[in-house]
XYZ file of C-alpha atoms in Angstrom:
330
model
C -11.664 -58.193 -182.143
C -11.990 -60.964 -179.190
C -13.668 -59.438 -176.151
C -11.806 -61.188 -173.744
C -8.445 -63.347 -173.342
C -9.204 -67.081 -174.899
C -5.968 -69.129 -173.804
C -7.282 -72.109 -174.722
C -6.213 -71.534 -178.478
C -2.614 -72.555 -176.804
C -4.220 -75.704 -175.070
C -6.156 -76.989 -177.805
C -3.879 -79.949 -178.846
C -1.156 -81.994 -176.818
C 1.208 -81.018 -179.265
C 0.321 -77.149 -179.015
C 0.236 -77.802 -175.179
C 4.105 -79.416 -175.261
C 5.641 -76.669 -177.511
C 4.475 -73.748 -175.085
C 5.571 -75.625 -172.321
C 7.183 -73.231 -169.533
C 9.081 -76.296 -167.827
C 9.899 -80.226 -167.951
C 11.448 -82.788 -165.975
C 14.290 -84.181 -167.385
C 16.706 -87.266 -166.149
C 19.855 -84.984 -165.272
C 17.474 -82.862 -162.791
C 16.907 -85.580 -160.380
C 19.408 -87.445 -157.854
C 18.254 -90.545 -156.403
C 18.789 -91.321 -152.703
C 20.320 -94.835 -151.656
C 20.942 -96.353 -148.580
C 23.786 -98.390 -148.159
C 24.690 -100.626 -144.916
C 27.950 -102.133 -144.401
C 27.082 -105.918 -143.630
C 28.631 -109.106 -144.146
C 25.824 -110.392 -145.437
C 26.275 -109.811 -149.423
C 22.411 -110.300 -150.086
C 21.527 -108.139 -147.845
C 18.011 -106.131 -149.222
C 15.810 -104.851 -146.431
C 12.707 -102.719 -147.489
C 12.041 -99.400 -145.540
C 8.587 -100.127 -144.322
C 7.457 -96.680 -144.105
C 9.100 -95.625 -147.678
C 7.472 -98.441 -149.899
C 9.813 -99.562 -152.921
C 12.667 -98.062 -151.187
C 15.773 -100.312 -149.195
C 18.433 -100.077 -147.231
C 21.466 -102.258 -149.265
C 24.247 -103.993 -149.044
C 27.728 -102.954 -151.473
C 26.443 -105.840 -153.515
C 22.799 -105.095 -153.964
C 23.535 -101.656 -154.125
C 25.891 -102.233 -157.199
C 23.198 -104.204 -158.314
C 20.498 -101.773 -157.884
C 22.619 -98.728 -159.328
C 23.982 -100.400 -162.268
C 19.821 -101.469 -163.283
C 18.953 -97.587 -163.263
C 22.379 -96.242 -164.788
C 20.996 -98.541 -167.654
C 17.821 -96.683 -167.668
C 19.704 -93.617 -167.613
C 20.144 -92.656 -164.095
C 22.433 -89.523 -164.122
C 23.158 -88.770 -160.227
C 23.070 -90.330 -156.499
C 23.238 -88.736 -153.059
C 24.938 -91.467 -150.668
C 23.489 -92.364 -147.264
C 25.703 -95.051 -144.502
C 24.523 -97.125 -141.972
C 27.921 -98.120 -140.029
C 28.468 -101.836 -138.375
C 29.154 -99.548 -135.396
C 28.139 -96.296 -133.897
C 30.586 -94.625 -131.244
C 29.486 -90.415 -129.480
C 32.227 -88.967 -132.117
C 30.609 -90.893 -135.686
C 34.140 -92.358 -136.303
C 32.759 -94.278 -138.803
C 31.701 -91.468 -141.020
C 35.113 -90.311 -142.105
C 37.308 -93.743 -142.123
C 38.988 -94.335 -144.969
C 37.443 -98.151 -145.364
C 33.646 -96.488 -144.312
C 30.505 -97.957 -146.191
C 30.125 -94.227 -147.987
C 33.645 -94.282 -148.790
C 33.704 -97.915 -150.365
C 30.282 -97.091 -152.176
C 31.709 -94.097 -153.984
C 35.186 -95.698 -155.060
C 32.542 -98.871 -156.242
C 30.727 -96.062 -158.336
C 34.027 -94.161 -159.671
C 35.389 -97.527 -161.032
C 31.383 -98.845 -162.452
C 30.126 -95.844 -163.609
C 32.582 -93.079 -164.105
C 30.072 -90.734 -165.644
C 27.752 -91.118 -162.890
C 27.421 -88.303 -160.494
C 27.980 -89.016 -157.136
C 27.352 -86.950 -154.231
C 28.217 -87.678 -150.419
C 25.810 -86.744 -147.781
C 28.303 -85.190 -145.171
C 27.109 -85.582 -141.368
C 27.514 -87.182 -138.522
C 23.696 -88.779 -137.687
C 23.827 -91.679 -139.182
C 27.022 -92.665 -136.914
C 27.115 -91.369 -133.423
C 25.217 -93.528 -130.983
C 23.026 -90.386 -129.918
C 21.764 -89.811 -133.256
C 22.737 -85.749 -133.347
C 24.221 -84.761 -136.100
C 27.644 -83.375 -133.917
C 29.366 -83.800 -130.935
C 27.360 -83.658 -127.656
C 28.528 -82.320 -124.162
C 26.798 -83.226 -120.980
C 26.762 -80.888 -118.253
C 24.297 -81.103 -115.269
C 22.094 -82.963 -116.676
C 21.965 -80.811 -119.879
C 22.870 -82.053 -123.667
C 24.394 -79.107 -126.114
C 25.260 -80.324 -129.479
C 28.565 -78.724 -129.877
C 29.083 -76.164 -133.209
C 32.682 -75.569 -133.349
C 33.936 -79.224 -131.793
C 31.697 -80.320 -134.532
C 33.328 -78.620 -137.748
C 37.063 -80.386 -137.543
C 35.014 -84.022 -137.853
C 32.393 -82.833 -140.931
C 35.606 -81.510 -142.762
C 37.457 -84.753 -142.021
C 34.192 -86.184 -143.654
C 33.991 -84.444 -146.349
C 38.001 -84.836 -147.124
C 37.985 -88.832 -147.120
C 34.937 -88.486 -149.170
C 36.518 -86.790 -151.620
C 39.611 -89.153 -151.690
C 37.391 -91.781 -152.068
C 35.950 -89.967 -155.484
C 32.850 -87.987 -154.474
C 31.985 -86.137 -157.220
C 30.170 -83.589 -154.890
C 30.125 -83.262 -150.827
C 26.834 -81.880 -149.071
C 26.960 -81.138 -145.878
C 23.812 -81.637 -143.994
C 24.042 -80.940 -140.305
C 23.383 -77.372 -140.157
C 26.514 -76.182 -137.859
C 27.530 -72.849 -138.058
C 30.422 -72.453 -140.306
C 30.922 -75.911 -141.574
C 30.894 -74.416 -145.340
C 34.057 -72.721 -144.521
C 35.582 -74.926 -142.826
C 35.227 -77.803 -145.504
C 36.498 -75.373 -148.280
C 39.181 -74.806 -146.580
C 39.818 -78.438 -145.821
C 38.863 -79.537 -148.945
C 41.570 -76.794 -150.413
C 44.346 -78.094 -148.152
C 44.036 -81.433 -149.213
C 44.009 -80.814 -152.831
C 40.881 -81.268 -153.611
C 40.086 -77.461 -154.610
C 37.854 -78.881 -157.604
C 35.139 -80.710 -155.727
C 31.882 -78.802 -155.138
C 30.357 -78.363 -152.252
C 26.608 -78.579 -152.318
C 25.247 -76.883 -149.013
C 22.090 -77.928 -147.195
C 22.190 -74.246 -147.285
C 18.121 -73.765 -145.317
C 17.231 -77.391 -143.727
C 14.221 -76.938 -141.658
C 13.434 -78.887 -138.360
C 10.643 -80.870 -140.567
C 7.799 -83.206 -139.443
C 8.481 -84.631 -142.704
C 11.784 -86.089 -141.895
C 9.572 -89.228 -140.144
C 10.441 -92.193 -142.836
C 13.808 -91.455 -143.280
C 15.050 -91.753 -139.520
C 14.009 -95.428 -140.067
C 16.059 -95.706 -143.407
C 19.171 -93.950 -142.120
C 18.487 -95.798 -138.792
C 19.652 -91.867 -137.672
C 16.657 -90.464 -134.799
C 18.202 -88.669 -131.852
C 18.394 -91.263 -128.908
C 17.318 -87.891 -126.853
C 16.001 -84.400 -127.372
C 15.250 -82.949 -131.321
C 17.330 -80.989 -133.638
C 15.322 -77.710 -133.520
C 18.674 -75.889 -131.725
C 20.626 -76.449 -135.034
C 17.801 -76.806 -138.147
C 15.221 -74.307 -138.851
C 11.919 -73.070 -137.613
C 9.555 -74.404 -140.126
C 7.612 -70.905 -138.636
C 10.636 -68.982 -140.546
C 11.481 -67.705 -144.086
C 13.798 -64.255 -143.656
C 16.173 -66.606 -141.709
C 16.294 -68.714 -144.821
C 18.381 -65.787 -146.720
C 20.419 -65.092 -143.534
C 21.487 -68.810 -143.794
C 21.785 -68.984 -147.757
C 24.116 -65.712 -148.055
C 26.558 -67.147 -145.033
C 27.116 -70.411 -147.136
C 27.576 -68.254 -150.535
C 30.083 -66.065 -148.608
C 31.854 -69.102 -147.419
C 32.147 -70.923 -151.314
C 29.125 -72.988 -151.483
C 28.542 -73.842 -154.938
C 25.101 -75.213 -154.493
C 22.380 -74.057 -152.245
C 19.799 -76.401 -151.066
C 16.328 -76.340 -149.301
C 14.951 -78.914 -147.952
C 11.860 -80.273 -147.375
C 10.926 -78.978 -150.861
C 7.526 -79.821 -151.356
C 5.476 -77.630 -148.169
C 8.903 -74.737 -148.810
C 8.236 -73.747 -152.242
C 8.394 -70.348 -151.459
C 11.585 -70.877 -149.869
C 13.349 -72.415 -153.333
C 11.278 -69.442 -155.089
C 13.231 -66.612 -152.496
C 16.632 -68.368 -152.929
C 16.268 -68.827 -156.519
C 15.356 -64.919 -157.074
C 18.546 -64.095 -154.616
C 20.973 -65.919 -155.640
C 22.736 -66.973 -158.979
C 24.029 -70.485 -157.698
C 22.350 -73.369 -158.837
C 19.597 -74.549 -156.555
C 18.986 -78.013 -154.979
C 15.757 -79.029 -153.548
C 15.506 -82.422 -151.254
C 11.526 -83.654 -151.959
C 12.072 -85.527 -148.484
C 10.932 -89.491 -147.607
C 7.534 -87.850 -145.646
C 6.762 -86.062 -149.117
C 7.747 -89.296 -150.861
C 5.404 -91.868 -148.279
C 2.151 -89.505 -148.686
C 2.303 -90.126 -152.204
C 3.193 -93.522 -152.096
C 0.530 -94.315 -149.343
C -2.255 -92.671 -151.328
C -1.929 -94.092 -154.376
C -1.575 -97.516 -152.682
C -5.452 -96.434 -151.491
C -6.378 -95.583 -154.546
C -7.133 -91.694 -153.659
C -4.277 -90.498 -156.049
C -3.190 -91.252 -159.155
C 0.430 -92.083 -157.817
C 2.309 -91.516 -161.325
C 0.352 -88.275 -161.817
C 1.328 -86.880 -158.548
C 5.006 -87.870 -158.073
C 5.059 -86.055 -161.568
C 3.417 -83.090 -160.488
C 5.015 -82.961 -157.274
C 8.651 -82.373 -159.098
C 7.124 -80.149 -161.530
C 5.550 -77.560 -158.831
C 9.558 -77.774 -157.515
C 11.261 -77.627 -160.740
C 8.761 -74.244 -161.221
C 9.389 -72.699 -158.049
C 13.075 -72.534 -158.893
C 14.926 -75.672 -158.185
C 17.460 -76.480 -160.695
C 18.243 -80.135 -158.886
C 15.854 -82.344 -157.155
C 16.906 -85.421 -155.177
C 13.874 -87.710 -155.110
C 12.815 -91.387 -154.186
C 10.552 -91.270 -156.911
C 13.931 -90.951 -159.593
C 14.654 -94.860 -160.230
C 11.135 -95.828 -160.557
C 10.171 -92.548 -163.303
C 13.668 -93.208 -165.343
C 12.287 -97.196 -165.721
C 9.280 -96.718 -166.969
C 9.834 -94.130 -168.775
C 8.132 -91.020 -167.106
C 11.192 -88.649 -167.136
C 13.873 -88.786 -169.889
């Protein structure tokens, strides 16, 4: 009899290795991010210089761009706007003719399979940069919660007219679950999820993607609405409100340095679970591997892995187009 546990009988091989395999990555677990500007300018391509191999696109490019990785079998995409114009109430986020709008009715008639899902908020298009309305008084700047939930629901409504597969609400008001159900329901649209940026923390991490999304507050931070990175009990508190008000989705986000967040929701909750692996994540990696410290492959790779184990049934990534091309996730 052995006198102590040999595991490596079960690592001996590749092939013994891949059929006791606890978890994979596979194409319809990862949603890929894109930018999209509305521009005249139908060539319109401009890199992200702190997210390397990432761009902020025009319609054109972006039907372009999408229609290369559908082909290499692309399954989902979370939409981002950058508006022509940026007003204190984000009036360009829920017109009818907005860039997000036009970019999902593009995708509905190209690639009807394709899931698409609309980031709902308002940072990208107010010319403060908060993700709601903002009152001034003495001096002070409040984002304003309830003002705020009429607009998001508008948002997520012409989104859905548009075709959005899914809406996610990202702005972390109080109540804005609810209140785009119930908009959502009024307008007929009782079918289309609603994927909740159920715990977003106040993350260092966001850095890169303020410069994509062309979205950083013109004043102040958004600790009064997101999370204390300090915080994980709150992180249920915030989950169970957006299950009790319909969410079909949770998400966490960042997802790499919160693992044990996406492990707690996952364990709590029977919904499937989203994690955002967030453009700070993403640049690390890139800007390692460009040094040659990291095998870059290797550790996008095991980055998603590590949040695919901790719980995450969806992860939306940067790293999605480039793994589906070369073949690194089928």
């Amino acid at each position: 009899m052995a006198e102590f546990f040999r595991g490596r009988r079960l690592r001996r091989t590749a092939a013994l290795r891949e059929m006791v395999r606890e978890n994979e990555l596979r194409a319809q677990d990862l949603i890929m991010p894109y930018f999209v500007v509305d521009t005249g300018d139908a060539t319109f391509r401009k890199p992200i210089s702190s997210m390397p191999g990432q761009f902020q696109l025009s319609l054109q490019e972006f039907e372009k761009q999408v229609g290369k990785a559908v082909k290499n079998g692309l399954r989902g995409i979370i939409l981002f706007g950058i508006p022509k114009k940026k007003d204190p109430a984000g009036t360009e986020g829920y017109a009818q003719d907005g860039i997000v709008q036009r970019a999902v009715r593009l995708c509905k008639q190209r690639w009807p399979e394709l899931v698409v899902i609309t980031d709902v908020c308002l940072c990208e298009y107010t010319d403060h940069g908060h993700c709601g309305l903002v009152r001034k008084e003495r001096g002070i700047a409040t984002v304003e919660n309830d003002a705020t939930l009429e607009l998001l629901a508008r948002t997520a409504v012409s989104h859905a007219e548009a075709g959005a597969d899914i809406v996610a609400p990202s702005d972390m008001m109080d109540g804005r679950v609810m209140a785009i159900r119930e908009a959502l329901d009024e307008a007929g649209f009782t079918e289309v999820p609603v994927m909740s940026y159920a715990v977003k923390y106040a993350s260092a991490f966001y850095g890169p993607f303020r410069e994509a999304a062309e979205s950083a507050p013109q004043f102040g931070d958004r600790k009064t609405y997101q999370m204390d990175p300090a915080n994980s009990r709150e992180a249920l508190r915030e989950a169970t409100a957006d299950v009790l008000e319909e969410a079909d989705f949770l998400m966490v986000k960042p997802a790499g340095p919160y693992l044990d967040i996406i492990r707690m929701v996952r364990d709590e909750f029977d919904l499937p679970v989203a994690a955002y692996q967030v453009s700070g994540e993403y640049s690390m990696i890139m800007a390692a591997a460009a040094n040659g410290w990291v095998n870059g492959d290797a550790v996008a790779l095991e980055s998603l892995l590590g949040i695919k184990r901790a719980g995450a049934d969806i992860i939306i990534s940067y790293f999605t187009e480039d793994l589906l091309e070369r073949g690194l996730v089928k």
